[in-house]
Short mmCIF file of C-alpha atoms in Angstrom, two decimals:
data_model
loop_
_atom_site.label_atom_id
_atom_site.label_comp_id
_atom_site.label_asym_id
_atom_site.label_seq_id
_atom_site.Cartn_x
_atom_site.Cartn_y
_atom_site.Cartn_z
CA UNK A 15 0.00 0.00 0.00
CA UNK A 16 0.83 3.67 0.02
CA UNK A 17 3.32 4.78 2.72
CA UNK A 18 1.97 6.92 5.55
CA UNK A 19 2.42 10.68 4.99
CA UNK A 20 5.09 10.77 7.72
CA UNK A 21 7.07 7.96 6.08
CA UNK A 22 6.74 9.64 2.70
CA UNK A 23 8.07 12.90 4.16
CA UNK A 24 11.05 11.16 5.77
CA UNK A 25 11.85 9.35 2.49
CA UNK A 26 11.65 12.67 0.67
CA UNK A 27 14.01 14.27 3.21
CA UNK A 28 16.41 11.31 2.83
CA UNK A 29 16.47 11.86 -0.93
CA UNK A 30 17.13 15.58 -0.54
CA UNK A 31 19.96 14.82 1.91
CA UNK A 32 21.51 12.33 -0.53
CA UNK A 33 21.34 15.00 -3.22
CA UNK A 34 23.05 17.41 -0.80
CA UNK A 35 20.13 19.82 -0.87
CA UNK A 36 19.48 19.58 2.90
CA UNK A 37 21.72 19.00 5.95
CA UNK A 38 22.24 15.31 6.84
CA UNK A 39 20.58 15.51 10.25
CA UNK A 40 17.19 16.72 8.96
CA UNK A 41 15.53 13.27 8.57
CA UNK A 42 16.42 12.37 12.16
CA UNK A 43 15.06 15.69 13.41
CA UNK A 44 11.82 14.94 11.52
CA UNK A 45 11.60 11.49 13.15
CA UNK A 46 12.28 13.03 16.57
CA UNK A 47 9.57 15.66 16.10
CA UNK A 48 7.15 12.97 14.93
CA UNK A 49 7.84 10.82 18.01
CA UNK A 50 7.40 13.84 20.29
CA UNK A 51 4.11 14.69 18.57
CA UNK A 52 2.89 11.08 18.90
CA UNK A 53 3.76 11.05 22.61
CA UNK A 54 1.89 14.32 23.12
CA UNK A 55 -1.21 12.88 21.41
CA UNK A 56 -1.29 9.75 23.56
CA UNK A 57 -3.44 9.85 26.68
CA UNK A 58 -1.34 10.25 29.78
CA UNK A 59 -0.58 6.90 31.41
CA UNK A 60 -1.80 6.88 34.97
CA UNK A 61 0.98 5.40 37.05
CA UNK A 62 -0.32 3.81 40.21
CA UNK A 63 1.92 3.81 43.25
CA UNK A 64 4.75 1.44 42.43
CA UNK A 65 6.35 -1.03 44.82
CA UNK A 66 9.84 -0.82 43.34
CA UNK A 67 11.82 1.31 40.94
CA UNK A 68 10.73 1.00 37.31
CA UNK A 69 11.52 2.60 33.97
CA UNK A 70 9.03 5.33 33.04
CA UNK A 71 6.56 3.47 30.78
CA UNK A 72 6.40 6.47 28.44
CA UNK A 73 10.17 6.68 27.97
CA UNK A 74 11.51 6.26 24.42
CA UNK A 75 15.20 5.60 23.76
CA UNK A 76 15.94 6.52 20.15
CA UNK A 77 19.30 5.71 18.53
CA UNK A 78 20.49 8.44 16.16
CA UNK A 79 23.56 9.08 14.04
CA UNK A 80 23.85 12.80 14.90
CA UNK A 81 24.74 14.37 18.24
CA UNK A 82 23.07 17.44 19.81
CA UNK A 83 19.74 17.04 17.96
CA UNK A 84 17.56 17.96 20.97
CA UNK A 85 19.24 21.39 21.01
CA UNK A 86 17.48 22.17 17.73
CA UNK A 87 14.10 21.20 19.18
CA UNK A 88 14.58 22.98 22.50
CA UNK A 89 14.83 26.43 20.98
CA UNK A 90 14.81 28.13 24.39
CA UNK A 91 18.23 26.60 25.13
CA UNK A 92 20.69 29.47 25.27
CA UNK A 93 23.71 27.16 24.96
CA UNK A 94 22.56 25.55 21.73
CA UNK A 95 25.12 23.21 20.15
CA UNK A 96 25.23 22.50 16.44
CA UNK A 97 24.48 18.95 15.28
CA UNK A 98 27.56 16.92 14.50
CA UNK A 99 27.94 13.41 13.07
CA UNK A 100 28.25 10.69 15.70
CA UNK A 101 26.21 7.94 17.30
CA UNK A 102 24.00 9.01 20.20
CA UNK A 103 20.76 8.12 21.95
CA UNK A 104 17.86 10.47 22.49
CA UNK A 105 15.59 10.19 25.53
CA UNK A 106 11.99 11.25 25.02
CA UNK A 107 9.54 10.99 27.91
CA UNK A 108 6.70 12.62 29.78
CA UNK A 109 7.34 13.74 33.36
CA UNK A 110 5.11 11.73 35.71
CA UNK A 111 4.16 14.71 37.91
CA UNK A 112 3.93 17.63 35.48
CA UNK A 113 3.12 15.66 32.25
CA UNK A 114 5.55 17.96 30.43
CA UNK A 115 7.34 16.22 27.57
CA UNK A 116 11.13 16.14 27.88
CA UNK A 117 13.67 15.49 25.14
CA UNK A 118 17.43 15.32 25.58
CA UNK A 119 20.49 13.42 24.54
CA UNK A 120 21.17 10.49 26.86
CA UNK A 121 24.29 10.66 28.99
CA UNK A 122 26.36 7.66 30.08
CA UNK A 123 24.81 8.08 33.54
CA UNK A 124 21.28 7.91 32.07
CA UNK A 125 22.12 4.72 30.20
CA UNK A 126 23.71 3.22 33.33
CA UNK A 127 20.61 3.96 35.42
CA UNK A 128 18.35 2.38 32.79
CA UNK A 129 20.60 -0.69 32.59
CA UNK A 130 20.62 -1.10 36.39
CA UNK A 131 16.82 -1.20 36.47
CA UNK A 132 16.19 -3.10 33.22
CA UNK A 133 18.61 -5.87 34.18
CA UNK A 134 17.90 -5.72 37.93
CA UNK A 135 21.59 -5.28 38.74
CA UNK A 136 22.59 -4.94 42.39
CA UNK A 137 24.06 -1.49 43.09
CA UNK A 138 27.03 -2.84 45.06
CA UNK A 139 27.82 -5.28 42.27
CA UNK A 140 27.58 -2.46 39.70
CA UNK A 141 29.95 -0.31 41.77
CA UNK A 142 32.49 -3.13 42.03
CA UNK A 143 32.31 -3.98 38.32
CA UNK A 144 32.58 -0.34 37.29
CA UNK A 145 35.38 0.41 39.76
CA UNK A 146 33.22 3.17 41.26
CA UNK A 147 31.97 3.99 44.72
CA UNK A 148 28.51 2.93 45.82
CA UNK A 149 27.74 6.61 46.43
CA UNK A 150 28.44 7.39 42.76
CA UNK A 151 26.14 4.60 41.55
CA UNK A 152 23.39 5.74 43.92
CA UNK A 153 23.79 9.36 42.78
CA UNK A 154 23.35 8.28 39.14
CA UNK A 155 20.29 6.28 40.11
CA UNK A 156 18.59 9.01 42.15
CA UNK A 157 19.29 11.63 39.49
CA UNK A 158 17.42 9.43 36.98
CA UNK A 159 14.49 9.19 39.40
CA UNK A 160 14.47 12.98 39.93
CA UNK A 161 14.49 13.59 36.18
CA UNK A 162 11.51 11.26 35.61
CA UNK A 163 13.35 8.66 33.52
CA UNK A 164 12.84 6.19 36.36
CA UNK A 165 9.84 6.08 38.65
CA UNK A 166 10.21 5.06 42.27
CA UNK A 167 7.87 4.14 45.08
CA UNK A 168 6.59 6.86 47.35
CA UNK A 169 8.81 7.58 50.31
CA UNK A 170 8.15 5.71 53.52
CA UNK A 171 9.36 8.65 55.62
CA UNK A 172 6.08 10.45 56.36
CA UNK A 173 4.50 12.36 59.18
CA UNK A 174 0.98 11.43 60.19
CA UNK A 175 -1.13 13.96 58.24
CA UNK A 176 -3.95 13.75 60.84
CA UNK A 177 -1.68 15.40 63.39
CA UNK A 178 -1.45 18.44 61.10
CA UNK A 179 -5.05 18.58 59.83
CA UNK A 180 -5.72 21.93 61.54
CA UNK A 181 -2.93 23.56 59.47
CA UNK A 182 -3.07 24.30 55.77
CA UNK A 183 0.22 23.68 53.97
CA UNK A 184 1.57 21.59 51.16
CA UNK A 185 1.59 17.80 51.66
CA UNK A 186 5.19 17.79 50.40
CA UNK A 187 6.26 19.14 53.80
CA UNK A 188 4.98 15.98 55.50
CA UNK A 189 7.39 13.61 53.77
CA UNK A 190 11.06 13.30 52.92
CA UNK A 191 13.19 11.15 50.63
CA UNK A 192 16.00 10.99 53.17
CA UNK A 193 16.29 10.64 56.93
CA UNK A 194 19.10 12.57 58.61
CA UNK A 195 20.45 11.44 61.94
CA UNK A 196 22.56 13.69 64.15
CA UNK A 197 24.63 11.92 66.75
CA UNK A 198 25.79 14.23 69.56
CA UNK A 199 28.42 12.22 71.38
CA UNK A 200 29.94 14.56 73.96
CA UNK A 201 27.56 17.53 74.16
CA UNK A 202 30.73 19.67 74.38
CA UNK A 203 30.49 21.72 71.19
CA UNK A 204 32.37 25.00 71.62
CA UNK A 205 30.13 26.89 69.21
CA UNK A 206 27.12 28.95 70.27
CA UNK A 207 24.81 28.87 67.25
CA UNK A 208 21.57 30.75 67.90
CA UNK A 209 19.42 27.99 66.33
CA UNK A 210 21.04 25.12 68.30
CA UNK A 211 19.60 23.64 71.49
CA UNK A 212 23.00 22.34 72.78
#
């Protein structure tokens, strides 16, 4: 049958590139814009609370043969780089909380975080194999969660919201991703900070 209009356009762009009428990266930009448009047209996937870390179900990982392509699409980027030949991967996804569509070139850290989750690799094992510290592996992992590439379970560190029902403030103030412990061993600090109870 007849090719879809999008396929016909990409074939036409390929021909124009081969005839040196257009820059070589244009067909891949067209594919990237098409994928971004398709993602925007899809109904938002409702992600129920998850029990363990998972890859964002709306994430697309697109192999390309030109670097810096997202810079052309993100026109508000003040540090725009020109496309240059070279293999790369583009990440395209919708943020779980804001539903805003994101598009950027994948970094080695992004790819590592995706591999850790996709292959269920133990973080300590990954640190040993990569000759890195566990802290570095965890930082890569949590950055991917913060950026929406990975989706994690809700934090278990929460205050009882019923104790604060008579106050009106954002629920975000009732939970935390980390728990900080201060261990005062001697109670002999020689500082006199105004905010400190010691």
